[in-house]
Coordinates of C-alpha atoms and ligand atoms in Angstrom, one line a residue:
M1046 CA 9.5 -23.1 10.8
R1047 CA 6.6 -20.7 11.1
K1048 CA 3.6 -20.2 8.8
G1049 CA 2.2 -16.7 8.2
I1050 CA 0.6 -15.1 5.2
G1051 CA 2.8 -14.6 2.1
V1052 CA 2.0 -11.1 0.9
S1053 CA 4.9 -10.5 -1.5
P1054 CA 6.2 -13.3 -3.6
G1055 CA 9.7 -14.6 -4.0
V1056 CA 12.3 -16.3 -1.7
A1057 CA 15.0 -14.7 0.4
I1058 CA 17.6 -15.8 3.0
G1059 CA 19.6 -13.4 5.0
T1060 CA 20.6 -12.0 8.4
A1061 CA 17.7 -10.9 10.7
Y1062 CA 17.6 -7.3 11.8
C1063 CA 14.9 -7.0 14.5
I1064 CA 13.7 -3.5 14.5
H1065 CA 11.6 -3.4 17.7
E1066 CA 13.9 -5.6 19.7
I1067 CA 14.6 -2.9 22.2
F1068 CA 10.9 -2.6 23.0
V1069 CA 10.1 -6.3 23.2
N1070 CA 12.7 -6.7 25.9
P1071 CA 12.6 -3.2 27.4
E1072 CA 15.0 -2.0 29.9
T1073 CA 13.0 -1.1 33.1
R1074 CA 15.5 0.7 35.2
Q1075 CA 15.2 3.1 38.0
I1076 CA 18.0 5.6 38.5
D1077 CA 19.4 7.1 41.6
K1078 CA 18.4 10.6 42.6
S1079 CA 22.0 11.8 42.1
E1080 CA 21.8 10.5 38.5
V1081 CA 18.7 12.5 37.5
L1082 CA 20.5 15.6 36.1
A1083 CA 22.9 13.5 34.1
E1084 CA 20.1 11.3 32.7
L1085 CA 18.2 14.5 31.6
Q1086 CA 21.3 15.7 29.8
R1087 CA 21.8 12.4 28.2
Y1088 CA 18.1 12.4 27.1
D1089 CA 18.3 16.0 25.7
G1090 CA 21.6 15.2 24.0
A1091 CA 20.0 12.2 22.3
C1092 CA 17.0 14.3 21.2
E1093 CA 19.3 16.9 19.7
R1094 CA 21.2 14.3 17.8
V1095 CA 17.9 12.8 16.5
A1096 CA 16.8 16.3 15.4
A1097 CA 20.1 16.7 13.5
D1098 CA 19.7 13.2 11.9
L1099 CA 16.1 14.0 10.8
R1100 CA 17.2 17.3 9.2
A1101 CA 20.0 15.6 7.4
L1102 CA 17.6 12.8 6.3
Y1103 CA 15.1 15.4 5.0
Q1104 CA 17.8 17.1 2.9
K1105 CA 19.1 13.8 1.5
V1106 CA 15.7 12.4 0.6
A1107 CA 14.3 15.7 -0.7
T1108 CA 17.2 16.0 -3.2
Q1109 CA 17.4 12.3 -4.0
V1110 CA 13.8 11.4 -4.1
G1111 CA 11.6 14.4 -3.7
P1112 CA 10.1 16.8 -1.1
D1113 CA 6.9 14.7 -0.8
E1114 CA 8.8 11.6 0.3
A1115 CA 11.0 13.7 2.6
G1116 CA 8.0 15.2 4.3
I1117 CA 7.8 12.3 6.7
F1118 CA 11.0 13.5 8.4
R1119 CA 9.6 17.0 8.9
A1120 CA 6.6 15.3 10.6
H1121 CA 8.9 13.3 12.8
E1122 CA 10.8 16.4 13.8
A1123 CA 7.5 18.0 14.8
I1124 CA 6.7 15.0 17.0
L1125 CA 10.2 15.2 18.5
H1126 CA 9.6 18.9 19.4
D1127 CA 6.1 18.4 20.6
P1128 CA 6.0 19.9 24.1
S1129 CA 3.8 17.2 25.6
F1130 CA 6.1 14.4 24.3
R1131 CA 9.2 16.0 25.7
S1132 CA 7.8 17.1 29.0
K1133 CA 6.2 13.7 29.8
V1134 CA 9.5 11.9 29.4
R1135 CA 11.4 14.5 31.4
A1136 CA 8.8 14.5 34.2
W1137 CA 9.1 10.7 34.6
I1138 CA 12.9 10.9 34.7
V1139 CA 12.7 13.7 37.4
D1140 CA 9.7 12.6 39.4
E1141 CA 9.8 8.9 39.2
Q1142 CA 13.5 8.4 38.5
H1143 CA 12.9 6.3 35.4
S1144 CA 15.9 5.9 33.1
A1145 CA 15.3 7.7 29.8
Q1146 CA 14.9 4.4 28.1
S1147 CA 12.2 3.3 30.6
A1148 CA 10.4 6.6 30.3
L1149 CA 10.3 6.3 26.5
H1150 CA 9.0 2.8 26.7
R1151 CA 6.3 3.9 29.1
L1152 CA 5.3 6.7 26.8
L1153 CA 5.0 4.3 23.9
E1154 CA 2.9 1.9 26.0
E1155 CA 0.6 4.7 27.0
Y1156 CA 0.0 5.7 23.4
T1157 CA -0.3 2.1 22.2
K1158 CA -3.0 1.4 24.7
L1159 CA -4.8 4.6 23.7
F1160 CA -4.8 3.6 20.0
E1161 CA -5.1 -0.1 20.4
S1162 CA -8.8 -0.4 19.7
T1163 CA -8.8 2.1 16.8
H1164 CA -9.6 0.9 13.3
D1165 CA -8.4 4.2 12.1
D1166 CA -5.4 3.8 9.9
Y1167 CA -4.5 7.4 10.1
L1168 CA -4.2 7.2 13.9
K1169 CA -2.4 3.9 13.6
E1170 CA 0.1 5.5 11.3
R1171 CA 0.6 8.4 13.6
L1172 CA 1.4 5.8 16.3
A1173 CA 3.9 4.2 13.9
D1174 CA 5.5 7.7 13.4
L1175 CA 5.7 8.2 17.2
R1176 CA 7.3 4.8 17.6
D1177 CA 9.8 5.6 14.9
V1178 CA 10.9 8.8 16.7
V1179 CA 11.1 6.9 20.0
I1180 CA 13.3 4.2 18.4
R1181 CA 15.6 6.8 17.1
I1182 CA 16.1 8.5 20.4
S1183 CA 16.5 5.1 22.0
G1184 CA 19.1 4.2 19.5
H1185 CA 21.1 7.3 20.4
L1186 CA 20.7 6.6 24.1
S1187 CA 22.0 3.1 23.9
D1188 CA 24.3 3.5 20.9
V1189 CA 23.5 -0.1 20.0
L1190 CA 21.2 0.1 17.0
Q1191 CA 23.4 1.7 14.3
P1192 CA 26.8 0.0 15.0
Q1193 CA 25.0 -3.3 15.2
L1194 CA 23.3 -2.7 11.9
A1195 CA 26.5 -1.7 10.3
S1196 CA 28.2 -4.9 11.3
L1197 CA 25.5 -7.3 10.1
P1198 CA 26.3 -9.2 6.9
E1199 CA 23.9 -8.5 4.0
P1200 CA 21.4 -9.2 2.7
L1201 CA 19.2 -8.3 5.6
I1202 CA 15.8 -9.6 6.6
L1203 CA 13.8 -7.0 8.4
V1204 CA 11.7 -8.4 11.3
A1205 CA 9.3 -6.0 12.9
A1206 CA 6.0 -5.7 14.6
E1207 CA 5.0 -3.5 11.7
L1208 CA 7.0 -1.7 9.2
L1209 CA 7.6 2.0 9.7
P1210 CA 7.9 4.5 6.9
S1211 CA 11.4 5.8 7.6
Q1212 CA 12.9 2.4 8.1
V1213 CA 12.3 1.6 4.5
V1214 CA 13.8 4.8 3.3
T1215 CA 16.8 4.9 5.6
L1216 CA 17.7 1.2 5.1
G1217 CA 17.6 1.9 1.4
K1218 CA 21.4 1.7 1.1
R1219 CA 21.5 -1.6 2.9
Q1220 CA 20.4 -4.6 0.8
V1221 CA 17.0 -5.7 2.3
A1222 CA 16.1 -9.0 0.8
G1223 CA 13.0 -9.9 2.9
I1224 CA 10.5 -8.6 5.4
V1225 CA 8.7 -10.4 8.2
T1226 CA 6.0 -8.6 10.3
E1227 CA 3.7 -9.5 13.1
T1228 CA 0.7 -7.7 12.0
G1229 CA -1.0 -6.6 8.8
G1230 CA -3.0 -8.3 6.0
G1231 CA -2.4 -8.6 2.3
T1232 CA -3.4 -5.1 1.6
S1233 CA -1.7 -3.6 4.6
H1234 CA 0.8 -0.7 4.3
A1235 CA 3.9 -3.0 4.7
A1236 CA 2.6 -5.5 2.2
I1237 CA 1.9 -3.0 -0.5
L1238 CA 5.3 -1.4 0.2
A1239 CA 7.1 -4.8 0.0
R1240 CA 5.3 -5.6 -3.3
S1241 CA 6.1 -2.3 -4.8
R1242 CA 9.8 -2.9 -4.1
G1243 CA 9.6 -6.5 -5.3
V1244 CA 10.8 -7.8 -1.8
P1245 CA 9.5 -11.1 -0.5
A1246 CA 7.4 -10.6 2.6
V1247 CA 5.4 -12.6 5.1
T1248 CA 3.0 -11.1 7.6
G1249 CA 0.6 -12.2 10.3
L1250 CA 3.3 -13.9 12.5
K1251 CA 2.3 -12.9 16.0
G1252 CA 5.1 -13.3 18.5
I1253 CA 7.8 -13.7 15.8
L1254 CA 9.9 -10.9 17.4
R1255 CA 10.3 -13.2 20.4
A1256 CA 11.4 -16.1 18.3
I1257 CA 14.0 -14.3 16.1
K1258 CA 17.1 -12.4 17.3
T1259 CA 19.1 -9.9 15.4
G1260 CA 21.9 -11.9 13.6
D1261 CA 19.9 -15.1 13.2
T1262 CA 19.7 -16.6 9.7
V1263 CA 16.2 -16.3 8.4
V1264 CA 14.4 -17.6 5.3
V1265 CA 11.4 -15.8 4.0
D1266 CA 9.3 -17.7 1.5
G1267 CA 6.7 -15.2 0.2
R1268 CA 5.0 -17.8 -1.9
D1269 CA 3.4 -19.8 0.8
G1270 CA 4.1 -17.6 3.9
H1271 CA 6.8 -19.8 5.4
V1272 CA 9.6 -18.4 7.6
V1273 CA 12.5 -20.6 8.7
I1274 CA 14.6 -19.6 11.6
N1275 CA 18.3 -20.7 11.6
P1276 CA 17.8 -23.4 9.0
D1277 CA 20.0 -26.5 8.9
P1278 CA 22.7 -26.5 6.3
E1279 CA 20.8 -28.4 3.6
T1280 CA 17.7 -26.3 4.0
A1281 CA 19.8 -23.1 3.9
S1282 CA 21.6 -24.2 0.7
A1283 CA 18.3 -25.2 -1.0
Y1284 CA 16.9 -21.7 -0.2
L1285 CA 20.2 -20.0 -1.3
K1286 CA 19.8 -21.6 -4.6
L1287 CA 16.1 -20.5 -4.8
Q1288 CA 17.1 -17.0 -3.9
R1289 CA 19.7 -16.9 -6.7
E1290 CA 17.1 -18.0 -9.1
F1291 CA 14.7 -15.4 -7.8
F1292 CA 17.2 -12.6 -8.3
H1293 CA 18.1 -13.8 -11.8
L1294 CA 14.4 -14.1 -12.7
K1295 CA 13.7 -10.5 -11.5
D1296 CA 16.7 -9.2 -13.5
A1297 CA 15.7 -11.2 -16.6
L1298 CA 12.1 -10.0 -16.3
A1299 CA 13.0 -6.4 -15.9
E1300 CA 14.6 -6.5 -19.3
N1301 CA 11.2 -7.0 -21.0
R1302 CA 10.2 -3.5 -20.1
D1303 CA 10.2 -2.3 -23.8
Q1304 CA 8.5 -5.3 -25.2
P1305 CA 4.9 -5.1 -26.1
A1306 CA 2.4 -6.8 -23.7
V1307 CA 0.8 -9.4 -26.0
T1308 CA -0.2 -13.0 -25.6
A1309 CA 1.4 -15.9 -27.5
D1310 CA -1.5 -15.7 -30.0
G1311 CA -1.1 -12.0 -30.5
E1312 CA -3.9 -10.5 -28.2
K1313 CA -2.9 -7.2 -26.7
V1314 CA -3.2 -6.6 -23.0
E1315 CA -3.0 -3.3 -21.3
L1316 CA -0.7 -3.4 -18.2
L1317 CA -1.2 -0.2 -16.2
A1318 CA 0.2 0.9 -12.8
N1319 CA -1.4 1.8 -9.5
I1320 CA 0.4 4.8 -8.0
N1321 CA 0.2 7.1 -5.0
N1322 CA 2.8 9.8 -5.9
L1323 CA 5.4 11.0 -8.3
S1324 CA 8.0 8.4 -7.5
D1325 CA 5.5 5.6 -8.2
A1326 CA 4.7 7.3 -11.5
Q1327 CA 8.4 7.1 -12.3
A1328 CA 8.6 3.5 -11.2
A1329 CA 5.6 2.8 -13.5
A1330 CA 7.6 4.1 -16.5
A1331 CA 10.7 2.2 -15.4
M1332 CA 8.8 -1.1 -15.2
G1333 CA 7.2 -0.8 -18.7
A1334 CA 3.6 0.1 -17.7
S1335 CA 1.6 1.6 -20.6
G1336 CA -0.1 4.1 -18.3
V1337 CA -1.5 4.7 -14.8
G1338 CA -4.8 2.8 -14.2
L1339 CA -5.2 4.1 -10.6
F1340 CA -3.8 7.2 -9.1
R1341 CA -4.9 7.2 -5.4
T1342 CA -5.2 10.9 -4.6
E1343 CA -5.6 10.4 -0.8
Y1344 CA -1.9 10.6 -0.2
L1345 CA -1.7 14.1 -1.6
F1346 CA -4.3 15.1 1.0
L1347 CA -2.9 13.0 3.8
T1348 CA 0.5 14.6 3.5
H1349 CA -0.9 18.1 3.4
P1350 CA -1.6 20.1 6.5
D1351 CA -5.1 21.2 5.2
V1352 CA -7.1 20.7 2.0
P1353 CA -4.8 21.4 -0.9
D1354 CA -6.4 24.1 -3.0
E1355 CA -7.2 23.9 -6.7
E1356 CA -3.9 25.4 -7.9
E1357 CA -1.9 23.0 -5.6
Q1358 CA -3.8 20.0 -6.8
L1359 CA -3.5 21.1 -10.4
A1360 CA 0.3 21.4 -10.1
A1361 CA 0.5 18.0 -8.4
Y1362 CA -1.7 16.3 -11.1
R1363 CA 0.3 17.9 -13.9
E1364 CA 3.5 16.7 -12.5
I1365 CA 2.2 13.1 -12.2
I1366 CA 0.7 13.2 -15.7
A1367 CA 4.0 14.4 -17.2
A1368 CA 5.9 11.6 -15.4
S1369 CA 3.5 8.8 -16.4
P1370 CA 3.9 6.6 -19.4
S1371 CA 2.1 8.0 -22.5
R1372 CA 0.7 10.7 -20.1
H1373 CA -2.2 8.4 -19.6
V1374 CA -3.6 8.6 -16.0
T1375 CA -6.8 7.6 -14.4
I1376 CA -7.3 9.8 -11.4
R1377 CA -9.5 8.6 -8.6
T1378 CA -11.3 11.2 -6.5
L1379 CA -10.7 11.2 -2.8
D1380 CA -11.4 7.8 -1.2
L1381 CA -11.2 8.6 2.5
G1382 CA -12.9 7.0 5.5
G1383 CA -12.8 3.2 6.1
D1384 CA -9.1 2.7 6.7
K1385 CA -7.9 6.2 5.9
T1386 CA -9.1 9.4 7.6
I1387 CA -7.9 13.0 7.8
P1388 CA -8.7 14.9 10.9
Y1389 CA -9.6 18.2 9.2
L1390 CA -12.7 16.7 7.6
G1391 CA -14.3 16.2 11.0
H1392 CA -14.3 12.5 10.7
A1393 CA -15.7 10.8 13.8
R1394 CA -15.0 7.2 14.8
E1395 CA -17.7 4.8 13.6
A1396 CA -18.5 1.2 14.7
N1397 CA -18.3 -0.1 11.1
P1398 CA -16.0 2.3 9.2
F1399 CA -15.9 0.2 6.0
L1400 CA -19.7 0.2 5.9
G1401 CA -20.0 3.8 7.0
W1402 CA -19.5 7.3 5.9
R1403 CA -16.6 6.8 3.6
S1404 CA -15.4 7.5 0.1
I1405 CA -17.9 9.0 -2.3
R1406 CA -20.4 9.3 0.5
L1407 CA -18.0 11.6 2.3
S1408 CA -17.2 13.5 -0.8
F1409 CA -20.9 14.3 -1.5
E1410 CA -21.1 15.9 1.9
H1411 CA -18.1 18.1 1.3
P1412 CA -19.1 19.7 -2.0
E1413 CA -16.5 22.5 -1.6
F1414 CA -13.5 20.2 -1.8
F1415 CA -15.2 17.7 -4.1
T1416 CA -15.9 20.3 -6.7
T1417 CA -12.4 21.8 -6.3
Q1418 CA -10.8 18.4 -6.9
I1419 CA -13.0 17.7 -10.0
R1420 CA -12.1 21.2 -11.4
A1421 CA -8.4 20.5 -10.8
I1422 CA -8.6 17.1 -12.6
L1423 CA -10.5 18.6 -15.6
R1424 CA -7.9 21.4 -15.8
S1425 CA -5.0 19.0 -15.6
A1426 CA -6.2 17.3 -18.8
A1427 CA -5.9 20.5 -20.9
E1428 CA -2.5 19.4 -22.4
P1429 CA -3.4 18.0 -25.9
D1430 CA -1.1 15.0 -25.7
S1431 CA -2.4 13.7 -22.3
R1432 CA -5.2 11.1 -21.7
V1433 CA -6.8 11.8 -18.3
R1434 CA -9.7 9.8 -17.0
M1435 CA -11.6 10.5 -13.7
M1436 CA -13.1 7.9 -11.6
F1437 CA -15.3 7.8 -8.5
P1438 CA -14.8 5.2 -5.8
M1439 CA -17.3 3.0 -4.0
I1440 CA -20.3 3.8 -6.1
T1441 CA -23.4 1.8 -4.9
T1442 CA -26.4 3.2 -6.7
L1443 CA -27.5 4.7 -10.0
E1444 CA -28.5 7.9 -8.1
E1445 CA -24.9 8.3 -7.0
I1446 CA -23.7 8.1 -10.6
R1447 CA -26.3 10.7 -11.7
R1448 CA -25.3 13.0 -8.9
V1449 CA -21.6 12.7 -9.8
R1450 CA -22.3 13.5 -13.5
K1451 CA -24.3 16.6 -12.4
I1452 CA -21.4 17.8 -10.3
V1453 CA -19.0 17.2 -13.2
R1454 CA -21.3 19.1 -15.6
K1455 CA -21.5 22.0 -13.2
A1456 CA -17.7 22.1 -12.7
R1457 CA -17.2 22.1 -16.5
Q1458 CA -19.6 25.0 -16.9
S1459 CA -17.9 27.0 -14.1
L1460 CA -14.6 26.6 -15.9
I1461 CA -16.2 27.7 -19.2
D1462 CA -17.7 30.8 -17.4
Q1463 CA -14.3 31.7 -16.0
G1464 CA -12.5 31.1 -19.3
K1465 CA -10.2 28.4 -17.8
P1466 CA -8.9 25.8 -20.2
F1467 CA -9.7 22.1 -19.4
G1468 CA -9.5 18.8 -21.3
D1469 CA -11.8 16.0 -22.4
V1470 CA -12.0 13.7 -19.4
Q1471 CA -13.8 10.4 -19.5
V1472 CA -15.9 9.6 -16.4
G1473 CA -16.0 6.2 -14.8
F1474 CA -16.7 4.5 -11.5
M1475 CA -15.0 1.9 -9.3
L1476 CA -17.0 -1.3 -9.0
E1477 CA -16.4 -2.2 -5.4
V1478 CA -19.8 -2.8 -3.9
P1479 CA -21.8 -6.0 -4.6
A1480 CA -25.0 -3.8 -5.1
A1481 CA -23.3 -2.2 -8.1
A1482 CA -22.3 -5.5 -9.5
M1483 CA -25.8 -6.8 -9.3
T1484 CA -27.1 -3.9 -11.3
I1485 CA -24.1 -3.5 -13.6
E1486 CA -26.1 -3.2 -16.9
T1487 CA -28.0 -0.1 -15.6
M1488 CA -24.8 1.5 -14.2
L1489 CA -22.9 1.0 -17.4
A1490 CA -25.4 3.0 -19.5
N1491 CA -24.3 6.1 -17.5
V1492 CA -20.5 6.0 -17.5
D1493 CA -17.6 5.9 -20.0
F1494 CA -15.7 3.1 -18.3
V1495 CA -15.5 0.9 -15.2
S1496 CA -12.6 -0.1 -13.0
I1497 CA -13.1 -3.1 -10.7
G1498 CA -11.7 -2.4 -7.2
S1499 CA -11.4 -6.1 -6.2
N1500 CA -9.8 -5.4 -2.8
D1501 CA -13.0 -3.8 -1.6
L1502 CA -15.3 -5.9 -3.8
V1503 CA -13.9 -9.1 -2.3
Q1504 CA -14.1 -7.9 1.3
Y1505 CA -17.8 -6.8 0.8
L1506 CA -18.8 -10.0 -1.0
M1507 CA -17.2 -12.3 1.6
A1508 CA -18.0 -10.1 4.6
A1509 CA -14.4 -10.3 5.6
D1510 CA -12.2 -7.3 6.6
R1511 CA -9.4 -6.9 4.1
D1512 CA -6.9 -5.8 6.9
N1513 CA -7.7 -8.4 9.4
P1514 CA -5.3 -11.5 9.3
K1515 CA -7.8 -13.5 11.3
V1516 CA -10.3 -13.6 8.4
N1517 CA -7.7 -13.6 5.6
H1518 CA -8.7 -17.1 4.7
L1519 CA -12.1 -15.7 3.6
C1520 CA -11.0 -12.5 2.0
Q1521 CA -9.8 -14.4 -1.1
P1522 CA -10.3 -13.4 -4.7
L1523 CA -9.9 -16.9 -6.0
S1524 CA -13.1 -18.2 -4.5
P1525 CA -16.3 -19.5 -6.4
P1526 CA -18.5 -16.5 -5.5
V1527 CA -15.9 -13.9 -6.4
L1528 CA -15.1 -15.5 -9.7
Q1529 CA -18.8 -15.7 -10.6
V1530 CA -19.4 -12.0 -9.8
L1531 CA -16.2 -11.0 -11.7
N1532 CA -17.2 -13.1 -14.7
K1533 CA -20.7 -11.5 -14.7
V1534 CA -19.3 -7.9 -14.5
I1535 CA -16.6 -8.4 -17.2
T1536 CA -19.0 -10.1 -19.5
A1537 CA -21.6 -7.3 -19.1
C1538 CA -19.0 -4.6 -19.8
R1539 CA -17.8 -6.4 -22.9
A1540 CA -21.4 -6.8 -24.2
A1541 CA -22.0 -3.1 -23.6
N1542 CA -18.7 -2.2 -25.3
K1543 CA -17.6 -0.3 -22.2
P1544 CA -13.9 -0.3 -21.3
V1545 CA -13.2 -2.2 -18.1
T1546 CA -10.0 -2.5 -16.0
L1547 CA -9.3 -4.3 -12.8
C1548 CA -7.2 -2.4 -10.4
G1549 CA -7.2 -4.4 -7.1
E1550 CA -4.2 -6.3 -5.9
M1551 CA -5.3 -9.5 -7.6
A1552 CA -4.5 -7.9 -11.0
G1553 CA -0.8 -8.5 -10.3
A1554 CA -1.2 -12.2 -9.3
P1555 CA -0.4 -14.7 -12.0
R1556 CA -3.2 -17.2 -11.0
A1557 CA -5.8 -14.4 -11.0
F1558 CA -4.4 -12.9 -14.2
V1559 CA -5.0 -16.1 -16.2
L1560 CA -8.6 -16.4 -15.0
L1561 CA -9.4 -12.7 -15.6
F1562 CA -7.9 -13.0 -19.1
G1563 CA -10.2 -16.0 -19.7
M1564 CA -13.2 -13.9 -18.7
G1565 CA -12.3 -11.4 -21.5
L1566 CA -10.5 -8.8 -19.4
R1567 CA -7.8 -7.0 -21.3
S1568 CA -6.8 -4.2 -19.0
F1569 CA -5.1 -4.7 -15.7
S1570 CA -3.7 -2.1 -13.2
M1571 CA -1.2 -3.2 -10.5
S1572 CA 1.8 -2.3 -8.4
P1573 CA 4.6 -1.4 -10.9
A1574 CA 6.8 -4.2 -9.6
F1575 CA 4.4 -6.8 -11.0
I1576 CA 4.3 -5.5 -14.6
P1577 CA 7.4 -7.5 -15.9
T1578 CA 6.0 -10.7 -14.4
L1579 CA 2.6 -10.3 -16.0
K1580 CA 4.1 -9.3 -19.3
E1581 CA 6.1 -12.5 -19.3
L1582 CA 3.1 -14.6 -18.3
A1583 CA 1.1 -13.0 -21.2
H1584 CA 3.8 -14.1 -23.6
H1585 CA 3.1 -17.7 -22.6
L1586 CA -0.7 -17.6 -22.7
T1587 CA -3.3 -18.0 -25.4
R1588 CA -6.9 -17.0 -25.3
E1589 CA -8.1 -20.5 -26.0
K1590 CA -6.0 -21.8 -23.1
A1591 CA -7.2 -19.2 -20.6
E1592 CA -10.8 -19.7 -21.6
A1593 CA -10.5 -23.5 -21.0
I1594 CA -8.9 -23.0 -17.6
L1595 CA -11.6 -20.5 -16.6
Q1596 CA -14.3 -23.0 -17.5
R1597 CA -12.7 -25.6 -15.3
A1598 CA -12.3 -23.1 -12.5
L1599 CA -15.9 -22.1 -12.7
C1600 CA -17.0 -25.7 -12.2
L1601 CA -15.0 -26.0 -8.9
K1602 CA -16.9 -25.6 -5.7
T1603 CA -14.1 -24.7 -3.2
M1604 CA -11.3 -22.1 -2.9
S1605 CA -8.7 -24.9 -2.3
G1606 CA -9.8 -26.6 -5.5
I1607 CA -9.3 -23.4 -7.5
Q1608 CA -6.0 -22.8 -5.9
R1609 CA -4.8 -26.3 -6.7
L1610 CA -5.9 -26.0 -10.3
M1611 CA -4.2 -22.7 -10.7
A1612 CA -0.9 -23.7 -9.1
D1613 CA -0.7 -26.6 -11.6
Q1614 CA -1.7 -24.4 -14.5
I1615 CA 0.9 -21.7 -13.8
G1616 CA 3.5 -24.5 -13.4
E1617 CA 2.5 -25.7 -16.9
I1618 CA 2.0 -22.4 -18.7
A1619 CA 5.1 -20.6 -17.4
P1620 CA 7.3 -22.9 -15.2
N1621 CA 9.9 -20.1 -15.1
L1622 CA 7.5 -18.0 -13.1
K1623 CA 6.9 -20.6 -10.4
L1624 CA 9.0 -18.6 -7.9
L1625 CA 6.7 -15.5 -8.3
D1626 CA 3.5 -17.5 -7.9
T1627 CA 1.5 -17.0 -4.7
A1628 CA -1.7 -18.5 -3.4
Ligands
PEP159 C1 -9.7 -1.7 -4.5 O1 -10.6 -1.6 -3.6 O2 -9.5 -2.8 -5.1 C2 -8.9 -0.6 -4.8 C3 -8.1 -0.6 -5.9 O3 -8.9 0.5 -4.1 P1 -8.2 0.7 -2.6 O4 -7.2 -0.5 -2.5 O5 -7.5 2.0 -2.7 O6 -9.4 0.6 -1.7
MG160 MG1 -11.1 0.4 -2.8

């Protein structure tokens, strides 16, 4: 049994499919001079087959899901045809008589070393893309990956160093019941992805790819981060039973999508969805969200070769608004820097990217695209039956709010001057910086609403990087300092009669939900997959009960004390949700 970090709740048992196996035990083989020509042909043939696969995948995903999601395969084709990629591998085959597999492995190692020290998620993801392409070529060279996958009994447990974008899409037809990865924290790409699909996941298990082989039976317990390799028959049957219960529970919960989100004593709660793109908006509707509480617009920019212009943004926002429940969408302006960068903004590497030139700070220095985005958002709200709100990330000072309001006023005036229709859009800010929490009353007087970005707020309060598994024990929302700050902010918003939502990952966690409800929060925005769970929890909760639990939690002095209290309380309030409860 291994212990990692549970990042997506639930329990699964299945057959391991190790995605990077080929690179953990690489083939290092020299070929004979006489084999060089044949090896080159083998390599070129594999590349051609990969190109054909990628084109077919693009077509399939574009028609079944949408061109945005399919775009990744175009990007992979571009990597495949990149002259430096192709020529390096060919040169090593010719000059150093590497087998094609060895040459590919060397290429990957070279790039991995280059990117190793980067904190830049954009570059890391490009490395993930490169690895994805290399694995595909490798698969065609050895002809082992696909047939092996086809013969494995379902459900599958994916085991990977990190999860790659296309693996999730292409394995879509195979039943994937669990995910185990070596790297990544609770808000990493793989974790968010697993949660959005409702698949149990454990991360932070360094070296797990050496411990698990494809075909092994593996248990993933996303509640407490346990992974069991080849369990004995009793353990396996206990987990099989739990897995059946987990599937039943998910099916049963999904049926509550049309029920209202109210507590047992009749208090309404607003359950909104966090989305990145159109398919997330559709998932939000399917899961019974009442609107979108956070639309992260970065992905629109990250998947575009340059800055999308006003008309392109307008079209994208309109499409999202039309697909969202009640046409209610809170659009967040660009939140780049920190862990997400785009090269065309001239973003340089910084020693402390999360404390640096990111988010609203970066937007202020690019008035040309900032104003364009604000104009596109204002115009997207012109439809009379939509409810669009605009929010600004990482606000630290009152001066920044004033500056934002001035830019919005100017953008409105320019639309009036040009006779372009636009809608009534409320303006709010994301409370993510402790400085803004300390001065919440002053900030509130200048905005229409607040959205608490607890992912960032917690990392800044605890001085613990949200993506670093080594400090994950500190980056915890259910800790005395975080609860005190959240209580102060929510109380201040209610006293000032300002709408407040919480849109960080904790909004979808049962334990945190009870405490936040006790603080008076009534609006929560989360991954669509969590909405049925939270609706069910609300049905079991009363205001009096939540307030009493909060008072007890606020008296506790340690994180472990709070976790113990909340584990017991979830067990009492909604024992049927125990399987979906995580620390
Ligand atoms: C947050 O910080 O809580 C948040 C919702 O924003 P993001 O995760 O995009 O930083
Ligand atoms: Mg944030």
